[in-house]
CSV table of C-alpha atoms in Angstrom, one decimal:
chain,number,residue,atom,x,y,z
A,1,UNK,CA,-25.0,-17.4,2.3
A,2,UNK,CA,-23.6,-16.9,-1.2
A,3,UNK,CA,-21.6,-14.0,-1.6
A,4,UNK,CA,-21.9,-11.7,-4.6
A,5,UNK,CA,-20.9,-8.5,-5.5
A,6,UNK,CA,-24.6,-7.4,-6.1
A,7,UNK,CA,-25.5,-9.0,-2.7
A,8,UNK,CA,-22.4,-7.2,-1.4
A,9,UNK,CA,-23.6,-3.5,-3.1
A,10,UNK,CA,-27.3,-4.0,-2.1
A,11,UNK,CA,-26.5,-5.2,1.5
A,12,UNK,CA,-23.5,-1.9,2.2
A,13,UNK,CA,-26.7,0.8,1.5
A,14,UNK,CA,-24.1,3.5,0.7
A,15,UNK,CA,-25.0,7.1,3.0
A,16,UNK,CA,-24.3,10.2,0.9
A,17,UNK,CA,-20.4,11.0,1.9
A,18,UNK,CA,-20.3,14.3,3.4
A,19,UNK,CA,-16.5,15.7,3.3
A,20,UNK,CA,-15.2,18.3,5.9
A,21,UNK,CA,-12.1,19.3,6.9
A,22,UNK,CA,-11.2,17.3,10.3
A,23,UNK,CA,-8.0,18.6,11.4
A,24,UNK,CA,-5.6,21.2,10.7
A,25,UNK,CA,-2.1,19.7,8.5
A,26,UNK,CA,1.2,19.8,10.0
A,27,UNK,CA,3.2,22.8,9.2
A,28,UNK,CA,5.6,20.1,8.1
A,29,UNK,CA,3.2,19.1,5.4
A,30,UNK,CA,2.1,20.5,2.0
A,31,UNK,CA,-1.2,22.6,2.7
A,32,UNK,CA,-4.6,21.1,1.7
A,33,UNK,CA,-5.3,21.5,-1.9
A,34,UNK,CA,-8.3,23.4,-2.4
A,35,UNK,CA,-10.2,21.5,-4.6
A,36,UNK,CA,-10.3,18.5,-2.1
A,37,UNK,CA,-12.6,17.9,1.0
A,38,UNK,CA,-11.7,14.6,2.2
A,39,UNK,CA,-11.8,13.8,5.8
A,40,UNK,CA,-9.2,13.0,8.3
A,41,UNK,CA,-7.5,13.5,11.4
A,42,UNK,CA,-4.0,13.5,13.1
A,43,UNK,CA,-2.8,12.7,16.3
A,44,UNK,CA,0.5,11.7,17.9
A,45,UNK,CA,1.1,8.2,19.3
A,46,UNK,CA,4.2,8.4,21.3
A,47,UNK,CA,6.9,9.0,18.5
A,48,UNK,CA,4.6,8.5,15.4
A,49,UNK,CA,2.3,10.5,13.9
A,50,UNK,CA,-1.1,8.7,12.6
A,51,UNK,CA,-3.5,10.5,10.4
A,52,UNK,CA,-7.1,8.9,10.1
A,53,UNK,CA,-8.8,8.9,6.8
A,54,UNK,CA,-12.5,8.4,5.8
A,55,UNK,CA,-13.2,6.2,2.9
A,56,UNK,CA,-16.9,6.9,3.6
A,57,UNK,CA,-20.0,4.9,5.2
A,58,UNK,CA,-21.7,1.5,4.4
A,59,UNK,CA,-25.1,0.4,5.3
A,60,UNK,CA,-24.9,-2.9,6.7
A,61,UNK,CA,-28.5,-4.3,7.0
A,62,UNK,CA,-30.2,-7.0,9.5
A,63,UNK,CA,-30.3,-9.4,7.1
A,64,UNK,CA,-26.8,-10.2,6.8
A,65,UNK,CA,-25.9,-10.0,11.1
A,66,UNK,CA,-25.8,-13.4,11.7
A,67,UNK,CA,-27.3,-14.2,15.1
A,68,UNK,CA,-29.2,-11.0,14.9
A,69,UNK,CA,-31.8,-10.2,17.4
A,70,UNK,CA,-34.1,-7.4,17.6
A,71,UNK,CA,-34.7,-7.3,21.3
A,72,UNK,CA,-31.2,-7.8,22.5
A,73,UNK,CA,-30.0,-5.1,19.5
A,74,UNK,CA,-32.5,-2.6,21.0
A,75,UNK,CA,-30.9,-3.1,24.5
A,76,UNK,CA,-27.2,-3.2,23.3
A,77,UNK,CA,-28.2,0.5,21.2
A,78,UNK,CA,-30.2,2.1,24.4
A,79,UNK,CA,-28.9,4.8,25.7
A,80,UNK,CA,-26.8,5.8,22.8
A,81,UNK,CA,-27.5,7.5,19.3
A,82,UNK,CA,-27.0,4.8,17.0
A,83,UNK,CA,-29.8,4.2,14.9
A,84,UNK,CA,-31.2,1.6,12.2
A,85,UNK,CA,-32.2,3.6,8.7
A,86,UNK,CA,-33.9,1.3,6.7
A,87,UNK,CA,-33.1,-1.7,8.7
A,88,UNK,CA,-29.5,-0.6,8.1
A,89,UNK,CA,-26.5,0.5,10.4
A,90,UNK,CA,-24.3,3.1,8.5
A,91,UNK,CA,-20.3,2.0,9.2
A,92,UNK,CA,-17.6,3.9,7.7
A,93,UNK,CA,-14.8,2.4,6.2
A,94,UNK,CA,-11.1,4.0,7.5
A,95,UNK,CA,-7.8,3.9,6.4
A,96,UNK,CA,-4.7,5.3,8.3
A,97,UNK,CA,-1.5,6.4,7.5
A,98,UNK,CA,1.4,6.2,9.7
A,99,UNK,CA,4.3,8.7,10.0
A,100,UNK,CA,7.6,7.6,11.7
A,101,UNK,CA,11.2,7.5,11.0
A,102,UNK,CA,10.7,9.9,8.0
A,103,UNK,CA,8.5,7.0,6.7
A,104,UNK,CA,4.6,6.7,5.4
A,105,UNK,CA,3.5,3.6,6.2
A,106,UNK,CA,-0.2,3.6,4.9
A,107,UNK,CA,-2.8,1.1,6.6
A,108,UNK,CA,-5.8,0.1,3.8
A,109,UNK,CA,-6.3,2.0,0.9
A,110,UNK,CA,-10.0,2.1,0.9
A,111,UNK,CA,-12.7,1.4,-2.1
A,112,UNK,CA,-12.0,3.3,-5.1
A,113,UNK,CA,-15.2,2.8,-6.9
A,114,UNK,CA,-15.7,-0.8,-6.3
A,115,UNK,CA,-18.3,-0.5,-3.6
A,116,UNK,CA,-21.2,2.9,-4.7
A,117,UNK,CA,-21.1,6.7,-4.4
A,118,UNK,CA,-21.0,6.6,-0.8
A,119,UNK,CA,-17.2,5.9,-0.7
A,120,UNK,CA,-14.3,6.0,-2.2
A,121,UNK,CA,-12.6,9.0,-0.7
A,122,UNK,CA,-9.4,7.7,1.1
A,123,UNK,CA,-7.5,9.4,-1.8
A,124,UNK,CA,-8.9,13.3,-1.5
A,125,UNK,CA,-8.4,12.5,2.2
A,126,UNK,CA,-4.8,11.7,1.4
A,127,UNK,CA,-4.7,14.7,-0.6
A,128,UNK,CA,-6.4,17.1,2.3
A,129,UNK,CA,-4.0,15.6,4.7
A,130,UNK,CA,-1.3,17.1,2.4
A,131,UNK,CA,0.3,13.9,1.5
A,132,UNK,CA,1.2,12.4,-2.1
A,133,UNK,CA,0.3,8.8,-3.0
A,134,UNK,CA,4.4,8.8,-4.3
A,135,UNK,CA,5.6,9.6,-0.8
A,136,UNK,CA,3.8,6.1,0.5
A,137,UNK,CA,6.6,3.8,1.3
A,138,UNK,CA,4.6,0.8,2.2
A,139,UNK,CA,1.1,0.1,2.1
A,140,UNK,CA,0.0,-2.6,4.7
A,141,UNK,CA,-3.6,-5.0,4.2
A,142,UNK,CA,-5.2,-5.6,6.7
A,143,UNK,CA,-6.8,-8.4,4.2
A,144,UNK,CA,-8.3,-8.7,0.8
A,145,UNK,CA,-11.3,-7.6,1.0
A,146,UNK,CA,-12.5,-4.6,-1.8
A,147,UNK,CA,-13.2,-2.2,0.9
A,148,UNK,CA,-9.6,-2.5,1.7
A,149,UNK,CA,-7.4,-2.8,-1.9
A,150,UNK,CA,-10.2,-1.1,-4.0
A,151,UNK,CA,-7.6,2.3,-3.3
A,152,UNK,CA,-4.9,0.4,-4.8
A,153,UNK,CA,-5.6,1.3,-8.4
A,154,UNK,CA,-6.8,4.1,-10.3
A,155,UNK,CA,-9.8,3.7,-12.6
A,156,UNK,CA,-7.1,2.4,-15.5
A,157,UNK,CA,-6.2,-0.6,-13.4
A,158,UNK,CA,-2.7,1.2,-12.8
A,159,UNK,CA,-1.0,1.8,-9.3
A,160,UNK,CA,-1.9,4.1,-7.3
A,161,UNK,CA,1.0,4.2,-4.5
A,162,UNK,CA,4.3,4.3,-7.5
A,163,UNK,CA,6.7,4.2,-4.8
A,164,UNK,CA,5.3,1.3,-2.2
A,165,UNK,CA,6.3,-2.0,-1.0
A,166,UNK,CA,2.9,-3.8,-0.7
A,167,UNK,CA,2.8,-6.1,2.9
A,168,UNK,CA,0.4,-8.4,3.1
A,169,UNK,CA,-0.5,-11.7,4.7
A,170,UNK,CA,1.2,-15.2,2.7
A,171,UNK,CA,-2.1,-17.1,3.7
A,172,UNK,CA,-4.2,-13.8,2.7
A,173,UNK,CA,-2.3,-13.5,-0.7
A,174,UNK,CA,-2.3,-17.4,-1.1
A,175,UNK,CA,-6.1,-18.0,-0.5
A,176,UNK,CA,-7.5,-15.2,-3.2
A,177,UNK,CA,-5.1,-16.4,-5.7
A,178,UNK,CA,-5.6,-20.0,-5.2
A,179,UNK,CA,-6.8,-21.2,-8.5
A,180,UNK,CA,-8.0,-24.0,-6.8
A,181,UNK,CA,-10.3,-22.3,-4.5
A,182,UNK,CA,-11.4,-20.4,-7.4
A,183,UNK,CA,-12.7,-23.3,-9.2
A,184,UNK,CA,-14.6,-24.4,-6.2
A,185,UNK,CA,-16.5,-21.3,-5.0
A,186,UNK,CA,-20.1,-20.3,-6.4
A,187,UNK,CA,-19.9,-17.9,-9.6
A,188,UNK,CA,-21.5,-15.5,-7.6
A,189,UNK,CA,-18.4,-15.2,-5.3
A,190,UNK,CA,-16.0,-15.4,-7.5
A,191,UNK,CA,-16.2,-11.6,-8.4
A,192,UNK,CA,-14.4,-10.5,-4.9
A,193,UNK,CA,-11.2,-13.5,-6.3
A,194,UNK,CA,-10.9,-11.2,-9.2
A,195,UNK,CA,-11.0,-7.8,-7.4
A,196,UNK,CA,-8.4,-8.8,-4.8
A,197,UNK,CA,-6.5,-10.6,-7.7
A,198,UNK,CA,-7.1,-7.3,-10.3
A,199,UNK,CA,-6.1,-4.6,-7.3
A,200,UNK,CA,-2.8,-6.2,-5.8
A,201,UNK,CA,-1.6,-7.3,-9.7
A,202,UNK,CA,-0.1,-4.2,-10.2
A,203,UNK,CA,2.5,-4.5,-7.1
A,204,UNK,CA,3.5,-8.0,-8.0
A,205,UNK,CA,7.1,-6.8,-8.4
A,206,UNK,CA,7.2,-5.0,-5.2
A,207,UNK,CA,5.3,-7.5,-2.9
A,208,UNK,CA,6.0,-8.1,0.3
A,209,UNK,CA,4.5,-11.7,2.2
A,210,UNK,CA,4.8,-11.9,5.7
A,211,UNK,CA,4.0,-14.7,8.2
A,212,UNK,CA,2.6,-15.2,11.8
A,213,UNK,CA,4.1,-12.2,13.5
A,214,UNK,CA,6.7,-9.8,11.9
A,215,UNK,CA,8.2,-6.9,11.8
A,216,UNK,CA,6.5,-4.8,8.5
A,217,UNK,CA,7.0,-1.2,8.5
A,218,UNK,CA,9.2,0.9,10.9
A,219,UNK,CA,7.4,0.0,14.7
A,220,UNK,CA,4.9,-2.0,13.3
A,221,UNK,CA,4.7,-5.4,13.7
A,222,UNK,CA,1.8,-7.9,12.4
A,223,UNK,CA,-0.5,-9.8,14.2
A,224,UNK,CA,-2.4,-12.6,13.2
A,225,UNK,CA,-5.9,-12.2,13.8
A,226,UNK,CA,-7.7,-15.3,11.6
A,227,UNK,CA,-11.8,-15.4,10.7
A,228,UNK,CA,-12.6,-12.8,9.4
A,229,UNK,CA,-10.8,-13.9,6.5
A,230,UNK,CA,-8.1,-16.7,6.7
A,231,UNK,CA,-5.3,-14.4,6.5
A,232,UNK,CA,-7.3,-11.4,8.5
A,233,UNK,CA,-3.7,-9.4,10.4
A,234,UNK,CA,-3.9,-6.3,12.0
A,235,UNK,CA,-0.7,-4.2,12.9
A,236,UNK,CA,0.8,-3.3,16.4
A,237,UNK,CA,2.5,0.4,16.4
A,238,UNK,CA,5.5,0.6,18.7
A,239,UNK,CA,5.6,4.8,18.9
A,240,UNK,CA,7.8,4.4,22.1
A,241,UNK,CA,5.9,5.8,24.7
A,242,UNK,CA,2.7,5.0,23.3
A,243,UNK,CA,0.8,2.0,21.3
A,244,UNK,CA,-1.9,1.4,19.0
A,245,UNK,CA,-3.6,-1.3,17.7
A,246,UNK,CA,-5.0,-1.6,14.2
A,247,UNK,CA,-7.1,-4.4,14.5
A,248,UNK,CA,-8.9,-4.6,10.8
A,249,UNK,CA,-12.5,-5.6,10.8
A,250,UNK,CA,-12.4,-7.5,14.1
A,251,UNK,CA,-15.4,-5.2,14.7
A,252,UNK,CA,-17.7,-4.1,11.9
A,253,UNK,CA,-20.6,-3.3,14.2
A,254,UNK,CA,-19.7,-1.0,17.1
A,255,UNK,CA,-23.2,-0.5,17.9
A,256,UNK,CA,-23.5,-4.1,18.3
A,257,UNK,CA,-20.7,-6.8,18.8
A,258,UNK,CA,-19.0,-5.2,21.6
A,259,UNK,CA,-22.3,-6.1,23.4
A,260,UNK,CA,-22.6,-9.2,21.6
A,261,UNK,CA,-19.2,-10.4,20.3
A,262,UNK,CA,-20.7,-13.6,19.4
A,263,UNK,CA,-22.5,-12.1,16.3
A,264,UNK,CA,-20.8,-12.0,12.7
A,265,UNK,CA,-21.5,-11.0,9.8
A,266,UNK,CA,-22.1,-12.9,6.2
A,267,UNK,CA,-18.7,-11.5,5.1
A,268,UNK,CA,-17.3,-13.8,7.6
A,269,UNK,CA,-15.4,-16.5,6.1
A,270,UNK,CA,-15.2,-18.6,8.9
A,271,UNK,CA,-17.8,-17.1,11.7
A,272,UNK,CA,-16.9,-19.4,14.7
A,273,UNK,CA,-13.0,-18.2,14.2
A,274,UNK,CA,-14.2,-15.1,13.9
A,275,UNK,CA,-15.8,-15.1,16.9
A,276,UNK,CA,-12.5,-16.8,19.0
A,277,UNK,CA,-10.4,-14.1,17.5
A,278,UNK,CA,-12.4,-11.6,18.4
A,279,UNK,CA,-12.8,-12.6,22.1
A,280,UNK,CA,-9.2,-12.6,22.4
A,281,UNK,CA,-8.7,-9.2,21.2
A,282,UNK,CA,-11.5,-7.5,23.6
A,283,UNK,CA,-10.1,-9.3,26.2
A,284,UNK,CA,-6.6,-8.4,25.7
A,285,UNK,CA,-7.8,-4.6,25.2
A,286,UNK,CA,-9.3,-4.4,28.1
A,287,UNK,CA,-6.4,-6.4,29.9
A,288,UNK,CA,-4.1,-4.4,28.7
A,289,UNK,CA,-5.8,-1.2,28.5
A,290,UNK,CA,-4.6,-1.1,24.5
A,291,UNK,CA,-5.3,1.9,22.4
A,292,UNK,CA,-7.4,0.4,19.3
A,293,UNK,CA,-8.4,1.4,16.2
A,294,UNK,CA,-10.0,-0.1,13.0
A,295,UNK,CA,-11.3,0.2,10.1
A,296,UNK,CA,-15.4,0.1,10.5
A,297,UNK,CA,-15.2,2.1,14.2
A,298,UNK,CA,-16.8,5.3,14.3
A,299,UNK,CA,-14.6,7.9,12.8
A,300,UNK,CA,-11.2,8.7,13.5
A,301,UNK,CA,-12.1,5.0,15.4
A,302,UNK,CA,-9.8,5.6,18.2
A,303,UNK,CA,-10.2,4.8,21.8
A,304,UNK,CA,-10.4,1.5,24.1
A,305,UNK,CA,-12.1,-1.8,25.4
A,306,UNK,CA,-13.7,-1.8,28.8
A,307,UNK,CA,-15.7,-5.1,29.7
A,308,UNK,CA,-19.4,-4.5,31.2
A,309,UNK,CA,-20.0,-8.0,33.2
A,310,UNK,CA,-19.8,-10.8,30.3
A,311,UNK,CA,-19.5,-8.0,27.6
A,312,UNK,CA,-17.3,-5.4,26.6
A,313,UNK,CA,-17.9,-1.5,25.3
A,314,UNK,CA,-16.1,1.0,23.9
A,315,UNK,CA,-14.7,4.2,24.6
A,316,UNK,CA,-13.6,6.6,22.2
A,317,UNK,CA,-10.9,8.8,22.7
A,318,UNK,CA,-11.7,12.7,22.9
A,319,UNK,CA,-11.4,14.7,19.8
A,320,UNK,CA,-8.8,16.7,21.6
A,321,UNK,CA,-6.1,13.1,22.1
A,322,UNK,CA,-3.0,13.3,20.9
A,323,UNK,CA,-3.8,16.4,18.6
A,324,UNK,CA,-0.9,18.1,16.9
């Protein structure tokens, strides 16, 4: 399936973004600016403080669930209160930011206004949380995607984040700004090149590549999780005590691929990795009884992998875990 940015807009049927208050700041931090009502929420893992931030919601319809099923959707969804609205499955999109040895380490900047109305508010989140896009040190990718560098740059094309190192992936950063592979895509796909290329320009001087697994930010380390895109990572957080995974889009569907972790997307680059990597991570979860989050789970998106025979499903944390 060809790719384009109008196939991307009509598939992600923005839901109207409703912006609360989630969590009270730190005393540590500035208070919330009034004329800002992004959403987020902080908790504690071990030594670090993580603050969740909603970008806002996506529709992601049938048509582009590869593999998709009616019957065996109904029977993954029964029993809980997800619910298709206009054959569509409303995801948010979330960003976090990590606090620890005096440094912000922020995880995915969000949309800007590359993807509809329904998004686009990682930055007034940022600003309820009582933190300034200077006082970023690093900003981390997950990958390449709009959803996740849109943030990067103001509506001029200029940085957003002054002060930060950008970390991302060498086979990530290598793949969108292959000229080669630019020449041999579709036109109609060549619109998300020039977005990854047009929101990471402005931190060429400041760039950081890693590979395979590496330390990127203080107690985080990156982990190679391929498929999604080729140089998909998410990030391991060493608070200490505790541990969180950041996993990226290794779910989109909550409602659906923990049931059936076998079913991808059209975004998928390269479904049957996808798929492998996956696997591996919901089994390793559930092994290890890891503390997860990513960036299309249910907001704040943080909780754990349980398997359910050949399956797996998830369990999100109480609104009361690790609350400051």
């Amino acid at each position: 399936m060809s790719l384009s940015r109008r196939h991307l807009l009509n598939s992600f049927l923005a839901a109207p973004f409703v912006a609360t208050a989630a969590s009270m700041p730190r005393a540590a931090q500035a208070k919330a600016t009034p004329e800002v009502s992004g959403v987020f929420r902080r908790f504690t893992v071990g030594d670090a403080t993580v603050t969740a931030l909603l970008d806002g919601h996506i529709g992601l319809g049938k048509q582009i669930i590869n593999g998709f099923d009616s019957a065996q959707a109904k029977a993954a969804m029964a029993g809980t209160l997800y619910r298709f609205k206009e054959d569509a499955l409303q995801v948010p999109v979330n960003g976090y930011l990590v606090e620890r040895a005096g440094k912000l380490t922020l995880i995915d900047a969000g949309t800007a206004q590359l993807m509809g109305p329904g998004l686009g508010q990682l930055g007034s989140a940022l600003k309820s949380a009582g933190v300034h896009a200077d006082d970023i040190s690093t900003v981390l990718l997950t990958h390449m995607h709009p959803d996740h560098t849109g943030g990067l740059v103001d509506a001029a094309g200029h940085a957003v984040f002054k002060n930060a190192e950008l970390v991302v992936s060498e086979t990530e950063y290598g793949f969108w700004n292959d000229d080669a592979i630019l020449a041999s895509v579709p036109d109609e796909n060549k619109p998300f090149f020039q977005m990854a290329r047009s929101t990471t320009a402005p931190y060429a001087d400041r760039l950081n590549l890693f590979k395979g697994e590496a330390q990127v930010a203080a107690g985080v380390t990156a982990v190679p999780l391929p498929g999604h895109t080729p140089g998909h990572a998410g990030f391991m957080l060493d608070g200490g005590s505790e541990g969180l995974l950041f996993w990226g889009d290794v779910i989109h569907l909550a409602a659906l691929q923990f049931a059936h972790p076998d079913w991808t997307i059209a975004f998928d680059a390269d479904p049957a990795t996808t798929v492998t990597t996956r696997k591996m991570m919901l089994d390793r979860a559930a092994s290890d009884n890891l503390l997860v989050t990513g960036a299309h789970l249910d907001f704040p998106g943080l909780g754990q992998v349980a398997r359910h025979n050949d399956a797996y499903h998830y369990v999100a944390a109480p609104w009361q875990f690790g609350q400051i």
